[in-house]
mmCIF file of C-alpha atoms and ligand atoms in Angstrom:
data_model
loop_
_atom_site.group_PDB
_atom_site.id
_atom_site.type_symbol
_atom_site.label_atom_id
_atom_site.label_comp_id
_atom_site.label_asym_id
_atom_site.label_seq_id
_atom_site.Cartn_x
_atom_site.Cartn_y
_atom_site.Cartn_z
ATOM 1 C CA MET A 1 -14.497 11.509 -15.722
ATOM 2 C CA THR A 2 -11.704 13.414 -13.987
ATOM 3 C CA GLN A 3 -9.403 11.770 -11.502
ATOM 4 C CA TYR A 4 -11.257 13.519 -8.686
ATOM 5 C CA GLU A 5 -14.592 11.925 -9.500
ATOM 6 C CA GLY A 6 -13.615 8.289 -8.990
ATOM 7 C CA ARG A 7 -14.670 6.407 -5.885
ATOM 8 C CA LEU A 8 -11.948 6.180 -3.259
ATOM 9 C CA ARG A 9 -10.632 2.629 -3.526
ATOM 10 C CA LEU A 10 -9.756 0.351 -0.645
ATOM 11 C CA GLY A 11 -6.897 -2.072 -1.130
ATOM 12 C CA VAL A 12 -6.907 -4.734 1.580
ATOM 13 C CA ASN A 13 -3.462 -5.973 2.526
ATOM 14 C CA ILE A 14 -3.606 -9.638 3.523
ATOM 15 C CA ASP A 15 0.039 -10.081 4.623
ATOM 16 C CA HIS A 16 -0.850 -10.680 8.239
ATOM 17 C CA VAL A 17 -3.203 -13.559 7.496
ATOM 18 C CA ALA A 18 0.003 -15.200 6.273
ATOM 19 C CA THR A 19 1.805 -14.078 9.446
ATOM 20 C CA VAL A 20 -0.716 -16.040 11.537
ATOM 21 C CA ARG A 21 -0.522 -19.044 9.210
ATOM 22 C CA ASN A 22 3.266 -19.078 9.300
ATOM 23 C CA ALA A 23 3.283 -19.004 13.101
ATOM 24 C CA ARG A 24 2.354 -22.710 12.885
ATOM 25 C CA GLY A 25 3.969 -23.538 9.577
ATOM 26 C CA GLY A 26 0.857 -25.078 8.004
ATOM 27 C CA ASP A 27 -1.759 -23.912 5.501
ATOM 28 C CA TYR A 28 -4.245 -22.282 7.866
ATOM 29 C CA PRO A 29 -5.481 -19.555 7.774
ATOM 30 C CA ASP A 30 -5.251 -19.227 4.011
ATOM 31 C CA PRO A 31 -4.523 -15.679 2.749
ATOM 32 C CA ILE A 32 -6.259 -16.450 -0.537
ATOM 33 C CA ARG A 33 -9.473 -17.334 1.238
ATOM 34 C CA ALA A 34 -9.138 -14.044 3.133
ATOM 35 C CA ALA A 35 -8.536 -12.175 -0.120
ATOM 36 C CA LYS A 36 -11.691 -13.649 -1.692
ATOM 37 C CA LEU A 37 -13.667 -12.765 1.410
ATOM 38 C CA ALA A 38 -12.260 -9.224 1.293
ATOM 39 C CA GLU A 39 -13.293 -9.000 -2.358
ATOM 40 C CA ASP A 40 -16.847 -10.035 -1.471
ATOM 41 C CA ALA A 41 -16.870 -7.504 1.379
ATOM 42 C CA GLY A 42 -16.085 -4.597 -0.941
ATOM 43 C CA ALA A 43 -12.302 -4.450 -1.289
ATOM 44 C CA ASP A 44 -11.417 -2.823 -4.594
ATOM 45 C CA GLY A 45 -8.061 -4.525 -4.694
ATOM 46 C CA ILE A 46 -5.797 -6.846 -2.744
ATOM 47 C CA THR A 47 -2.307 -5.893 -1.672
ATOM 48 C CA ALA A 48 0.402 -8.382 -0.786
ATOM 49 C CA HIS A 49 4.069 -7.820 -0.005
ATOM 50 C CA LEU A 50 6.425 -10.603 -1.009
ATOM 51 C CA ARG A 51 9.349 -9.839 1.257
ATOM 52 C CA GLU A 52 12.822 -11.082 0.439
ATOM 53 C CA ASP A 53 12.804 -13.226 3.592
ATOM 54 C CA ARG A 54 9.239 -14.530 2.832
ATOM 55 C CA ARG A 55 8.283 -13.887 6.433
ATOM 56 C CA HIS A 56 4.584 -13.707 5.588
ATOM 57 C CA ILE A 57 3.492 -13.928 1.935
ATOM 58 C CA THR A 58 5.167 -16.698 -0.078
ATOM 59 C CA ASP A 59 5.700 -17.244 -3.788
ATOM 60 C CA ARG A 60 2.884 -19.794 -3.717
ATOM 61 C CA ASP A 61 0.528 -17.181 -2.253
ATOM 62 C CA ILE A 62 1.300 -14.847 -5.151
ATOM 63 C CA ASP A 63 0.623 -17.679 -7.638
ATOM 64 C CA GLY A 64 -2.680 -18.379 -5.864
ATOM 65 C CA LEU A 65 -3.707 -14.726 -5.726
ATOM 66 C CA MET A 66 -3.004 -14.212 -9.416
ATOM 67 C CA GLU A 67 -5.189 -17.186 -10.179
ATOM 68 C CA ALA A 68 -8.040 -16.557 -7.760
ATOM 69 C CA LEU A 69 -8.602 -12.803 -7.675
ATOM 70 C CA SER A 70 -11.241 -10.932 -9.641
ATOM 71 C CA VAL A 71 -10.040 -7.560 -8.347
ATOM 72 C CA PRO A 72 -6.564 -6.164 -9.134
ATOM 73 C CA LEU A 73 -3.502 -7.312 -7.224
ATOM 74 C CA ASN A 74 -1.150 -4.634 -5.946
ATOM 75 C CA PHE A 75 2.157 -6.474 -5.619
ATOM 76 C CA GLU A 76 4.461 -4.815 -3.105
ATOM 77 C CA MET A 77 8.127 -5.522 -3.585
ATOM 78 C CA ALA A 78 11.635 -4.270 -2.996
ATOM 79 C CA ALA A 79 13.614 -3.007 -5.984
ATOM 80 C CA THR A 80 15.642 -6.192 -6.420
ATOM 81 C CA GLU A 81 16.297 -8.280 -9.514
ATOM 82 C CA GLU A 82 14.608 -11.308 -8.000
ATOM 83 C CA MET A 83 11.398 -9.388 -7.320
ATOM 84 C CA GLN A 84 11.487 -7.795 -10.749
ATOM 85 C CA ARG A 85 11.669 -11.271 -12.312
ATOM 86 C CA ILE A 86 8.698 -12.454 -10.254
ATOM 87 C CA ALA A 87 6.654 -9.364 -11.128
ATOM 88 C CA LEU A 88 7.440 -9.725 -14.815
ATOM 89 C CA ARG A 89 6.340 -13.341 -14.706
ATOM 90 C CA HIS A 90 2.982 -12.505 -13.129
ATOM 91 C CA LYS A 91 2.334 -9.036 -14.546
ATOM 92 C CA PRO A 92 0.034 -7.937 -11.703
ATOM 93 C CA HIS A 93 -2.174 -4.891 -12.193
ATOM 94 C CA ALA A 94 0.138 -2.784 -10.031
ATOM 95 C CA VAL A 95 3.530 -3.043 -8.421
ATOM 96 C CA CYS A 96 4.383 -0.880 -5.463
ATOM 97 C CA ILE A 97 8.092 -0.426 -4.872
ATOM 98 C CA VAL A 98 8.899 -0.276 -1.175
ATOM 99 C CA PRO A 99 12.133 -0.040 0.801
ATOM 100 C CA GLU A 100 12.988 -3.211 2.666
ATOM 101 C CA LYS A 101 15.383 -3.946 5.482
ATOM 102 C CA ARG A 102 15.621 -7.431 6.901
ATOM 103 C CA GLU A 103 15.793 -6.309 10.513
ATOM 104 C CA GLU A 104 12.721 -4.041 10.377
ATOM 105 C CA ARG A 105 9.399 -5.173 11.790
ATOM 106 C CA THR A 106 7.427 -3.464 9.020
ATOM 107 C CA THR A 107 8.137 -1.009 6.183
ATOM 108 C CA GLU A 108 9.537 1.784 8.289
ATOM 109 C CA GLY A 109 10.054 4.648 5.898
ATOM 110 C CA GLY A 110 9.432 5.693 2.343
ATOM 111 C CA LEU A 111 11.711 4.748 -0.525
ATOM 112 C CA GLU A 112 14.747 6.958 -1.122
ATOM 113 C CA VAL A 113 14.101 7.781 -4.769
ATOM 114 C CA ALA A 114 15.972 11.055 -5.114
ATOM 115 C CA ASN A 115 19.387 9.511 -4.361
ATOM 116 C CA ASP A 116 18.782 6.419 -6.475
ATOM 117 C CA GLU A 117 17.028 7.914 -9.461
ATOM 118 C CA ASN A 118 19.003 6.386 -12.268
ATOM 119 C CA ARG A 119 18.873 2.824 -10.971
ATOM 120 C CA LEU A 120 15.154 3.069 -10.158
ATOM 121 C CA ALA A 121 14.300 4.550 -13.556
ATOM 122 C CA HIS A 122 15.918 1.522 -15.213
ATOM 123 C CA PHE A 123 14.356 -0.807 -12.681
ATOM 124 C CA ILE A 124 10.758 0.271 -13.267
ATOM 125 C CA ALA A 125 10.915 0.680 -17.066
ATOM 126 C CA PRO A 126 10.392 -3.038 -17.872
ATOM 127 C CA LEU A 127 7.577 -3.238 -15.330
ATOM 128 C CA ARG A 128 5.821 -0.351 -17.023
ATOM 129 C CA ASP A 129 6.485 -1.882 -20.423
ATOM 130 C CA ALA A 130 4.861 -5.100 -19.189
ATOM 131 C CA GLY A 131 1.690 -3.124 -18.436
ATOM 132 C CA CYS A 132 1.975 -2.873 -14.642
ATOM 133 C CA ARG A 133 1.047 0.408 -12.994
ATOM 134 C CA VAL A 134 4.146 1.384 -11.061
ATOM 135 C CA SER A 135 3.638 2.940 -7.663
ATOM 136 C CA ILE A 136 6.406 4.220 -5.398
ATOM 137 C CA PHE A 137 5.968 4.225 -1.628
ATOM 138 C CA ILE A 138 7.426 7.496 -0.364
ATOM 139 C CA ALA A 139 7.305 10.039 2.406
ATOM 140 C CA ALA A 140 5.283 13.215 1.805
ATOM 141 C CA ASP A 141 8.382 15.026 0.611
ATOM 142 C CA ARG A 142 8.566 17.235 -2.483
ATOM 143 C CA ARG A 143 12.057 15.995 -3.393
ATOM 144 C CA GLN A 144 10.928 12.368 -3.421
ATOM 145 C CA ILE A 145 7.742 13.206 -5.341
ATOM 146 C CA ASP A 146 9.716 15.078 -8.001
ATOM 147 C CA ALA A 147 12.097 12.139 -8.305
ATOM 148 C CA ALA A 148 9.235 9.609 -8.543
ATOM 149 C CA HIS A 149 7.731 11.735 -11.296
ATOM 150 C CA ARG A 150 11.018 12.004 -13.180
ATOM 151 C CA ILE A 151 11.666 8.260 -13.152
ATOM 152 C CA GLY A 152 8.293 7.626 -14.796
ATOM 153 C CA ALA A 153 6.189 6.219 -11.946
ATOM 154 C CA GLN A 154 2.455 6.585 -12.590
ATOM 155 C CA VAL A 155 1.481 6.429 -8.914
ATOM 156 C CA ILE A 156 2.899 7.452 -5.557
ATOM 157 C CA GLU A 157 1.740 5.998 -2.278
ATOM 158 C CA LEU A 158 2.232 8.356 0.640
ATOM 159 C CA HIS A 159 3.520 6.737 3.830
ATOM 160 C CA THR A 160 0.960 7.466 6.556
ATOM 161 C CA GLY A 161 3.008 5.743 9.287
ATOM 162 C CA GLY A 162 4.273 8.923 10.975
ATOM 163 C CA TYR A 163 0.775 10.413 10.961
ATOM 164 C CA CYS A 164 -0.659 7.256 12.578
ATOM 165 C CA ASP A 165 2.192 6.792 15.082
ATOM 166 C CA SER A 166 1.905 10.377 16.335
ATOM 167 C CA TYR A 167 -1.827 9.815 16.893
ATOM 168 C CA ALA A 168 -1.159 6.595 18.843
ATOM 169 C CA GLU A 169 1.448 8.411 20.940
ATOM 170 C CA GLY A 170 -0.943 11.302 21.646
ATOM 171 C CA ASP A 171 1.403 13.853 20.051
ATOM 172 C CA MET A 172 -1.345 15.844 18.382
ATOM 173 C CA ASP A 173 0.924 18.676 17.195
ATOM 174 C CA ALA A 174 3.055 16.217 15.264
ATOM 175 C CA HIS A 175 -0.105 14.444 14.089
ATOM 176 C CA ARG A 176 -1.570 17.657 12.651
ATOM 177 C CA ALA A 177 1.755 18.605 11.093
ATOM 178 C CA GLU A 178 2.017 15.198 9.380
ATOM 179 C CA LEU A 179 -1.533 15.533 8.080
ATOM 180 C CA GLU A 180 -0.840 19.010 6.677
ATOM 181 C CA LYS A 181 2.311 17.807 4.975
ATOM 182 C CA MET A 182 0.402 14.942 3.343
ATOM 183 C CA ARG A 183 -2.420 17.272 2.298
ATOM 184 C CA GLU A 184 0.005 19.655 0.609
ATOM 185 C CA MET A 185 1.997 16.888 -1.043
ATOM 186 C CA SER A 186 -1.131 15.089 -2.341
ATOM 187 C CA THR A 187 -2.123 18.289 -4.116
ATOM 188 C CA TYR A 188 1.408 18.772 -5.412
ATOM 189 C CA ALA A 189 1.766 15.201 -6.694
ATOM 190 C CA HIS A 190 -1.633 15.370 -8.352
ATOM 191 C CA SER A 191 -0.634 18.626 -10.078
ATOM 192 C CA LEU A 192 2.274 16.717 -11.672
ATOM 193 C CA GLY A 193 -0.158 14.128 -13.043
ATOM 194 C CA LEU A 194 0.703 11.418 -10.508
ATOM 195 C CA GLU A 195 -2.084 9.257 -9.083
ATOM 196 C CA VAL A 196 -1.979 9.493 -5.295
ATOM 197 C CA HIS A 197 -2.462 6.586 -2.894
ATOM 198 C CA ALA A 198 -1.798 6.422 0.840
ATOM 199 C CA GLY A 199 -1.309 3.810 3.486
ATOM 200 C CA HIS A 200 0.476 2.277 6.443
ATOM 201 C CA GLY A 201 -0.869 2.023 9.972
ATOM 202 C CA LEU A 202 -4.336 3.403 9.165
ATOM 203 C CA THR A 203 -7.151 2.564 11.590
ATOM 204 C CA TYR A 204 -10.788 3.593 12.111
ATOM 205 C CA ASP A 205 -9.479 6.515 14.192
ATOM 206 C CA THR A 206 -7.046 7.832 11.604
ATOM 207 C CA VAL A 207 -8.549 7.000 8.221
ATOM 208 C CA LYS A 208 -11.047 9.824 7.717
ATOM 209 C CA PRO A 209 -8.793 12.895 7.425
ATOM 210 C CA VAL A 210 -6.658 11.115 4.799
ATOM 211 C CA ALA A 211 -9.699 9.702 2.989
ATOM 212 C CA ALA A 212 -11.023 13.262 2.757
ATOM 213 C CA PHE A 213 -8.140 14.430 0.534
ATOM 214 C CA PRO A 214 -9.794 14.708 -2.882
ATOM 215 C CA GLU A 215 -6.594 13.729 -4.703
ATOM 216 C CA VAL A 216 -6.201 10.411 -2.899
ATOM 217 C CA MET A 217 -7.561 7.623 -5.081
ATOM 218 C CA GLU A 218 -6.692 4.554 -3.005
ATOM 219 C CA LEU A 219 -5.916 3.580 0.560
ATOM 220 C CA ASN A 220 -4.031 0.370 1.336
ATOM 221 C CA ILE A 221 -4.824 -1.012 4.753
ATOM 222 C CA GLY A 222 -3.791 -4.306 6.303
ATOM 223 C CA HIS A 223 -2.647 -4.827 9.858
ATOM 224 C CA PHE A 224 -5.553 -3.049 11.536
ATOM 225 C CA LEU A 225 -8.196 -4.826 9.426
ATOM 226 C CA ILE A 226 -6.728 -8.264 10.070
ATOM 227 C CA GLY A 227 -6.522 -7.431 13.784
ATOM 228 C CA GLU A 228 -10.087 -6.125 13.830
ATOM 229 C CA ALA A 229 -11.227 -9.298 12.057
ATOM 230 C CA ILE A 230 -10.470 -11.173 15.289
ATOM 231 C CA PHE A 231 -13.129 -9.143 17.058
ATOM 232 C CA ARG A 232 -15.815 -8.594 14.457
ATOM 233 C CA GLY A 233 -14.919 -10.774 11.474
ATOM 234 C CA LEU A 234 -13.108 -9.723 8.317
ATOM 235 C CA ALA A 235 -16.140 -8.738 6.237
ATOM 236 C CA PRO A 236 -17.688 -6.461 8.918
ATOM 237 C CA ALA A 237 -14.240 -4.958 9.621
ATOM 238 C CA ILE A 238 -13.904 -4.049 5.933
ATOM 239 C CA THR A 239 -17.492 -2.808 5.673
ATOM 240 C CA GLU A 240 -16.892 -0.409 8.553
ATOM 241 C CA MET A 241 -13.654 0.875 6.981
ATOM 242 C CA ARG A 242 -15.464 1.488 3.686
ATOM 243 C CA ARG A 243 -18.230 3.307 5.532
ATOM 244 C CA LEU A 244 -15.734 5.644 7.190
ATOM 245 C CA MET A 245 -13.965 6.263 3.889
ATOM 246 C CA GLU A 246 -17.223 7.101 2.147
ATOM 247 C CA ASP A 247 -18.305 9.325 5.041
ATOM 248 C CA ALA A 248 -15.074 11.259 4.785
ATOM 249 C CA ARG A 249 -15.553 11.702 1.066
ATOM 250 C CA ALA A 250 -19.206 12.772 1.234
HETATM 251 N N1 PXP B 1 1.124 0.400 1.946
HETATM 252 C C1 PXP B 1 2.394 -0.063 1.892
HETATM 253 C C2 PXP B 1 3.258 0.398 0.784
HETATM 254 C C3 PXP B 1 2.870 -0.983 2.845
HETATM 255 O O1 PXP B 1 4.140 -1.431 2.768
HETATM 256 C C4 PXP B 1 1.994 -1.449 3.845
HETATM 257 C C5 PXP B 1 2.468 -2.461 4.831
HETATM 258 O O2 PXP B 1 2.836 -3.617 4.191
HETATM 259 C C6 PXP B 1 0.687 -0.954 3.844
HETATM 260 C C7 PXP B 1 0.276 -0.016 2.903
HETATM 261 C C8 PXP B 1 -0.331 -1.408 4.846
HETATM 262 O O3 PXP B 1 0.070 -1.049 6.121
HETATM 263 P P1 PXP B 1 -0.734 -1.617 7.372
HETATM 264 O O4 PXP B 1 -0.576 -3.095 7.342
HETATM 265 O O5 PXP B 1 -0.037 -0.975 8.526
HETATM 266 O O6 PXP B 1 -2.151 -1.182 7.215
#
């Protein structure tokens, strides 16, 4: 089977179940329960971001996810020694290296790989050696893709935030330009042998054009699905996202 023939995977990011839980400081709602529900509803993987400030997902959540999940965990983390230690202890299926700033509300941009190549190459080597698939969250930028390839990442995840923001702002020229850039860079990254994922800010309105890229193997979607779960329930929210993804691929 070639890379193109695989089913487009949906990774459900459960960070914001933890955001709601942490608003009251207790145990409810439980992100692990949400992850199991997402699994049953057709998620191909679960994504969770253990931030340095633990503002949503906690170390205990990662322990619980590693124990409870039947589908792969995509562990999002900053390139810090502490996170590397945690990842090496758990050895999740995948680690996705993301930039992290304490003051940001969410992951605002892609990782700067090109200017930090040497450090990142050394940083990801033990993760790869431990059997984790290493993914790098980057902008659709040839320089960053080349650098991700050179440091030995197996996967890149393209940051769809600009594409989604321009749609929300009604700036359709920018929206189309962002989409074109991602289309071109998915093809380019795939030609280098990198597996291509995409995510950040995707909704029912924005998912299909990205899902239609034949090189994209996985979409990681969180905030919108957890929000939509308030209105229609988590399982139906995921089912509808899967339907749109499959439609786009057909
Ligand atoms: N992919 C990566 C690398 C992310 O950092 C995030 C946000 O944590 C997502 C996907 C999901 O973004 P959203 O929650 O906006 O769907």
